[in-house]
GROMACS .gro file of C-alpha atoms in nm:
model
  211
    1UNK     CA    1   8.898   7.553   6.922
    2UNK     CA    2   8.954   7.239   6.786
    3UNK     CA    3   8.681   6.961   6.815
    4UNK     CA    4   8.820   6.583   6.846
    5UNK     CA    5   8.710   6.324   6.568
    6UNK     CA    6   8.585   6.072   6.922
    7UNK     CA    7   8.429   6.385   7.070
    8UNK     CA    8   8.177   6.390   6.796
    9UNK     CA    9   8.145   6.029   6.761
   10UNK     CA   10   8.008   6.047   7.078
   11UNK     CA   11   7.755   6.343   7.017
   12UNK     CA   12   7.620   6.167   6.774
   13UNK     CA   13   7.576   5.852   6.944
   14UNK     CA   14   7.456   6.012   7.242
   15UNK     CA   15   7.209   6.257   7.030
   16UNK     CA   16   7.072   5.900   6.849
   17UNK     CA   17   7.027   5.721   7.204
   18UNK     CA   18   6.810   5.983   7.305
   19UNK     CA   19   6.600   5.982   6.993
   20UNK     CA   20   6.517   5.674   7.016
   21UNK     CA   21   6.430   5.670   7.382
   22UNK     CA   22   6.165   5.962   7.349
   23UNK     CA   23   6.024   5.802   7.028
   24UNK     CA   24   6.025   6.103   6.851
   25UNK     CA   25   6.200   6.204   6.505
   26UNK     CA   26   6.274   6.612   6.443
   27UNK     CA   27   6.042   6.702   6.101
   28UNK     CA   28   6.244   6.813   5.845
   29UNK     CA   29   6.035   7.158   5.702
   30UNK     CA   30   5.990   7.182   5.361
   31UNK     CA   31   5.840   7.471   5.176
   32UNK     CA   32   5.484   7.484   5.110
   33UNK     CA   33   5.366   7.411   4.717
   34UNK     CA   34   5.049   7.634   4.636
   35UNK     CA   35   4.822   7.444   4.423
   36UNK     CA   36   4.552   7.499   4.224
   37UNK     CA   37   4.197   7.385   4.276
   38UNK     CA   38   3.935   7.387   3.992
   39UNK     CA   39   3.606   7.386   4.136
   40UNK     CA   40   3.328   7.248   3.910
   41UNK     CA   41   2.975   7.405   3.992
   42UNK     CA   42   2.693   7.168   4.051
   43UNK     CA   43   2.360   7.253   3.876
   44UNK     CA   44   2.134   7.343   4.118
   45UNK     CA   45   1.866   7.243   3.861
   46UNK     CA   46   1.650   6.926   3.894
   47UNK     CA   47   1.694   6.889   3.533
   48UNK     CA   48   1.959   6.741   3.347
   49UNK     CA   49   2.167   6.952   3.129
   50UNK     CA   50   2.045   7.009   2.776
   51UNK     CA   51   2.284   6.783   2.522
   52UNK     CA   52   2.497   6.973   2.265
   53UNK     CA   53   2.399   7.064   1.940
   54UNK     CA   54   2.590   6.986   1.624
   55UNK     CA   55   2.573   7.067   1.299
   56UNK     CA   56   2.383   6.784   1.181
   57UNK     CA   57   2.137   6.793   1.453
   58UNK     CA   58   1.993   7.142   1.373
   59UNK     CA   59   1.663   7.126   1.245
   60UNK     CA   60   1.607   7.237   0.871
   61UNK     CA   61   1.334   7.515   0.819
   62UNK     CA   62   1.006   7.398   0.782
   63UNK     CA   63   0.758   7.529   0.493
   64UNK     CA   64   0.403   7.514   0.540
   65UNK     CA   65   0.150   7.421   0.302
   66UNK     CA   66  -0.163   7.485   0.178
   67UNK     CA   67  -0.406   7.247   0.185
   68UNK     CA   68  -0.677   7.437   0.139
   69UNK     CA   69  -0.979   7.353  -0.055
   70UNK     CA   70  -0.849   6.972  -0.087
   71UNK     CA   71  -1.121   6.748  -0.059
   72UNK     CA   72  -1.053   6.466   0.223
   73UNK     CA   73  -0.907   6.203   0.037
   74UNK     CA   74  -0.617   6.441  -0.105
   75UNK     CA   75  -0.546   6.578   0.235
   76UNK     CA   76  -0.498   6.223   0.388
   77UNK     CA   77  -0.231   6.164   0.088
   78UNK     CA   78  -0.067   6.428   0.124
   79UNK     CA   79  -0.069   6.473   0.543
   80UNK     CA   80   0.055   6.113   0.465
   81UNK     CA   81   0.325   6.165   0.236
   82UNK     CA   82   0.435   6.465   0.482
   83UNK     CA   83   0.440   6.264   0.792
   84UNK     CA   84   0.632   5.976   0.544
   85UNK     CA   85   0.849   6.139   0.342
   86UNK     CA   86   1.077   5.827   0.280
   87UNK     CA   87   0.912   5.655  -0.011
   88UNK     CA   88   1.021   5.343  -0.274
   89UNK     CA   89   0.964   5.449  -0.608
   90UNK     CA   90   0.953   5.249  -0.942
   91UNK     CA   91   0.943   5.284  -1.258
   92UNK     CA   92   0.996   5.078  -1.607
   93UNK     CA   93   1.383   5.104  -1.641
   94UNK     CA   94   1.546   5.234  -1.961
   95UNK     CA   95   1.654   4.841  -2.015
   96UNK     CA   96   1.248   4.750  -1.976
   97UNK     CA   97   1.359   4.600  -1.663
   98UNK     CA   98   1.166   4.701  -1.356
   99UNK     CA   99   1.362   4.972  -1.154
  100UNK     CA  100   1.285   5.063  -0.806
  101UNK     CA  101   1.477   5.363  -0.553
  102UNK     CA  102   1.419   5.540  -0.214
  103UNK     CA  103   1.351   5.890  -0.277
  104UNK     CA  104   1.236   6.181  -0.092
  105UNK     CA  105   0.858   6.333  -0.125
  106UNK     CA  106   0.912   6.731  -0.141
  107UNK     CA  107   0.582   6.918  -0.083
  108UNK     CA  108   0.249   7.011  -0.192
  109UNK     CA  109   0.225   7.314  -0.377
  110UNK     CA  110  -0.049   7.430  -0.606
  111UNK     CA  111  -0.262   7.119  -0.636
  112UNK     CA  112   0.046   6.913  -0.726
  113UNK     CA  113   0.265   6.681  -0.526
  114UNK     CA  114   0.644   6.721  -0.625
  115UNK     CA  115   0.944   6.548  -0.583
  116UNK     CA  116   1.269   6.623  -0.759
  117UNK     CA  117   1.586   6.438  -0.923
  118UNK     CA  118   1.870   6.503  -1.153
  119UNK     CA  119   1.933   6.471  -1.481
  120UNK     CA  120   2.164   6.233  -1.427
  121UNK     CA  121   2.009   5.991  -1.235
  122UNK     CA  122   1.840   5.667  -1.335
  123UNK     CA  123   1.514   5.768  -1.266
  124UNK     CA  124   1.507   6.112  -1.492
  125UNK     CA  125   1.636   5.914  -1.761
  126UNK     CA  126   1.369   5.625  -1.699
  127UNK     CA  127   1.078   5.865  -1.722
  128UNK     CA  128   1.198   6.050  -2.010
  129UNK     CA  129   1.154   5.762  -2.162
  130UNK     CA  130   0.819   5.616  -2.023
  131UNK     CA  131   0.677   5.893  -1.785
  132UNK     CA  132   0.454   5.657  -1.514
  133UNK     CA  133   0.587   5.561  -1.217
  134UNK     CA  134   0.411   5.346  -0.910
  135UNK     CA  135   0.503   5.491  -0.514
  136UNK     CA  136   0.415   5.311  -0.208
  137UNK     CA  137   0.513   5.462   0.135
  138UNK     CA  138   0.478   5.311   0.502
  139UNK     CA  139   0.422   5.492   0.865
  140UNK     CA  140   0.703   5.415   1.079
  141UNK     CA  141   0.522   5.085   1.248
  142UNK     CA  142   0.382   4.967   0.928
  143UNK     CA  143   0.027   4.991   1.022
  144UNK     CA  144  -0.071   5.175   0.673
  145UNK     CA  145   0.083   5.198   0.337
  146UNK     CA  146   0.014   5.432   0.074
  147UNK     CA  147   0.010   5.384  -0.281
  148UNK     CA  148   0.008   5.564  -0.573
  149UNK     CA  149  -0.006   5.547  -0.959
  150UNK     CA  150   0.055   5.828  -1.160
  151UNK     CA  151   0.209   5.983  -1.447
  152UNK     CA  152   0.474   6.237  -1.407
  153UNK     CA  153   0.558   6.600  -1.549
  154UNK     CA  154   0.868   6.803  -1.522
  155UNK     CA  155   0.898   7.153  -1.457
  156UNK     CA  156   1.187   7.325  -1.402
  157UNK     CA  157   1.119   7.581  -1.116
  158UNK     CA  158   1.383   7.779  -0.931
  159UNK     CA  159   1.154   7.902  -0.634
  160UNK     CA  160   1.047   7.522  -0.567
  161UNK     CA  161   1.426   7.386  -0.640
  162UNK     CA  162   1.559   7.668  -0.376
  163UNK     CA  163   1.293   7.581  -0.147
  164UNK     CA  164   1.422   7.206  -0.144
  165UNK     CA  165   1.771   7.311  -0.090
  166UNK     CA  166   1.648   7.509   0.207
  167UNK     CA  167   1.460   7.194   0.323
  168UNK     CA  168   1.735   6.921   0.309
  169UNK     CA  169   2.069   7.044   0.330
  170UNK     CA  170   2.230   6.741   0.284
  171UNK     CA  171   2.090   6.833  -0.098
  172UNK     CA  172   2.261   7.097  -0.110
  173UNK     CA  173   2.575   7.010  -0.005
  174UNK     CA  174   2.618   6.814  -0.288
  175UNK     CA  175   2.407   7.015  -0.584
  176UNK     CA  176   2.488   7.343  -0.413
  177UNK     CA  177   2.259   7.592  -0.516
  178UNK     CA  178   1.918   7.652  -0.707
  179UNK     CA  179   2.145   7.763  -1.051
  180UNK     CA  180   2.297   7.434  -1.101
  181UNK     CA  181   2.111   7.307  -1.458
  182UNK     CA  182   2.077   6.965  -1.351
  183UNK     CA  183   1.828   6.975  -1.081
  184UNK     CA  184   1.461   6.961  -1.172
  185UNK     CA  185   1.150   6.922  -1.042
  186UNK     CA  186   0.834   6.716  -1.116
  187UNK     CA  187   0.526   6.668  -1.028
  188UNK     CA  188   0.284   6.354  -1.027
  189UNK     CA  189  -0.096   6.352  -1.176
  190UNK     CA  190  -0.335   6.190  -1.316
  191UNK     CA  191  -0.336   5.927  -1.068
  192UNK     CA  192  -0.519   5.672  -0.806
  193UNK     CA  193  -0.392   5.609  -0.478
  194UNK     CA  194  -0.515   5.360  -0.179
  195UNK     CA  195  -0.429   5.329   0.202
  196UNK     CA  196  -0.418   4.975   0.340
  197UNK     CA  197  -0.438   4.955   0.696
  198UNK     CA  198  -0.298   4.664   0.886
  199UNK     CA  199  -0.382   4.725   1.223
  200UNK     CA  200  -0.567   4.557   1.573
  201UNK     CA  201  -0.902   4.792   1.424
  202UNK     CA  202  -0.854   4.772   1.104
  203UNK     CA  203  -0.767   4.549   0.788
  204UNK     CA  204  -0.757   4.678   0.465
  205UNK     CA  205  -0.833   4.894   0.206
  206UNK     CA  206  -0.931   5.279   0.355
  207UNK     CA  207  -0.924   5.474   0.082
  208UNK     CA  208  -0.936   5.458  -0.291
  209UNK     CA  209  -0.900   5.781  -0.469
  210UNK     CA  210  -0.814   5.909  -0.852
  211UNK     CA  211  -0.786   6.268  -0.938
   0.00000   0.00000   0.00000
């Protein structure tokens, strides 16, 4: 049967009318879309979470020393030196021009207080020439300053050299291990120190000491 072009006109006209009387609009289904929820657990901890640890950030071994049998006045310089390991040293320059770097205290070993270098630095060359140098080192709110005079003496020492690289990596990143012939140690003696405290208790001169 055959349905008239007006016949539906007026369906659809008629089924519009009555929409709009009862206010009301047929929902047109669609299909439901699963999704995905990623639930993030709350720490149930009153702390806060511990921070991530990088490379840099991990802590380099730590060798203990022996102070034993050092008078007083030693152990303050070196518990000093240890707690200050940042120093300024100088020395007379190859040019005779004063010379002056940052460098790095090492340890105490065997009644002598090392640091180390390379051959190619300024200051191995300086001291091969004239073998003094002068130190001073600070605490980290400048309340006391230590200073030192000494003469120096090199000794090439693979144990002690190693035991830096396993100390400060940073080192040996760049010198990479204990084998490499232009790393060397030395060691300061013959020498007088003083602390100078600056402080609210104190002013001035602590300690005075030669050995």
């Amino acid at each position: 049967m055959k349905i008239s072009t007006l016949a539906v006109s007026v369906l659809l006209v008629f089924g519009l009318s009555a929409c709009t009387q009862n206010n009301t609009a047929t929902p047109v289904s669609t299909p439901a879309v699963q999704s995905t929820t990623v639930v993030i657990p709350t720490p149930t901890s009153s702390h806060a979470p511990l921070p991530l640890t990088s490379a840099a950030s991990v802590t380099p071994p730590v060798f203990q020393q022996d102070l034993t049998g050092l008078d007083d006045q030693m152990k303050r310089i070196v518990e000093f030196l240890t707690a200050n390991k940042e120093l300024q040293m100088a020395t007379v320059g190859t040019d005779g021009k004063p010379a002056i770097r940052t460098i790095q205290f090492q340890f105490y070993e065997n009644g002598r207080i090392y640091f180390q270098t390379d051959k190619n630095a300024s200051l191995y060359k300086d001291l091969q020439k004239l073998p003094y140098i002068e130190l001073v080192s600070s605490n980290r709110d400048y309340t006391e300053s230590l200073r030192i005079s000494a003469g120096v003496v090199f000794e090439y020492n693979y144990e002690l050299i190693n035991r830096t690289l396993e100390m400060f990596p940073n080192i040996k990143k760049i010198y990479g291990s204990a084998d490499n012939p232009i790393l060397t140690m030395f060691y300061i003696e013959h020498g007088s120190a003083s602390v100078y405290e600056f402080s609210d208790d104190k002013q001035g001169n602590t300690l005075r000491y030669e050995w």
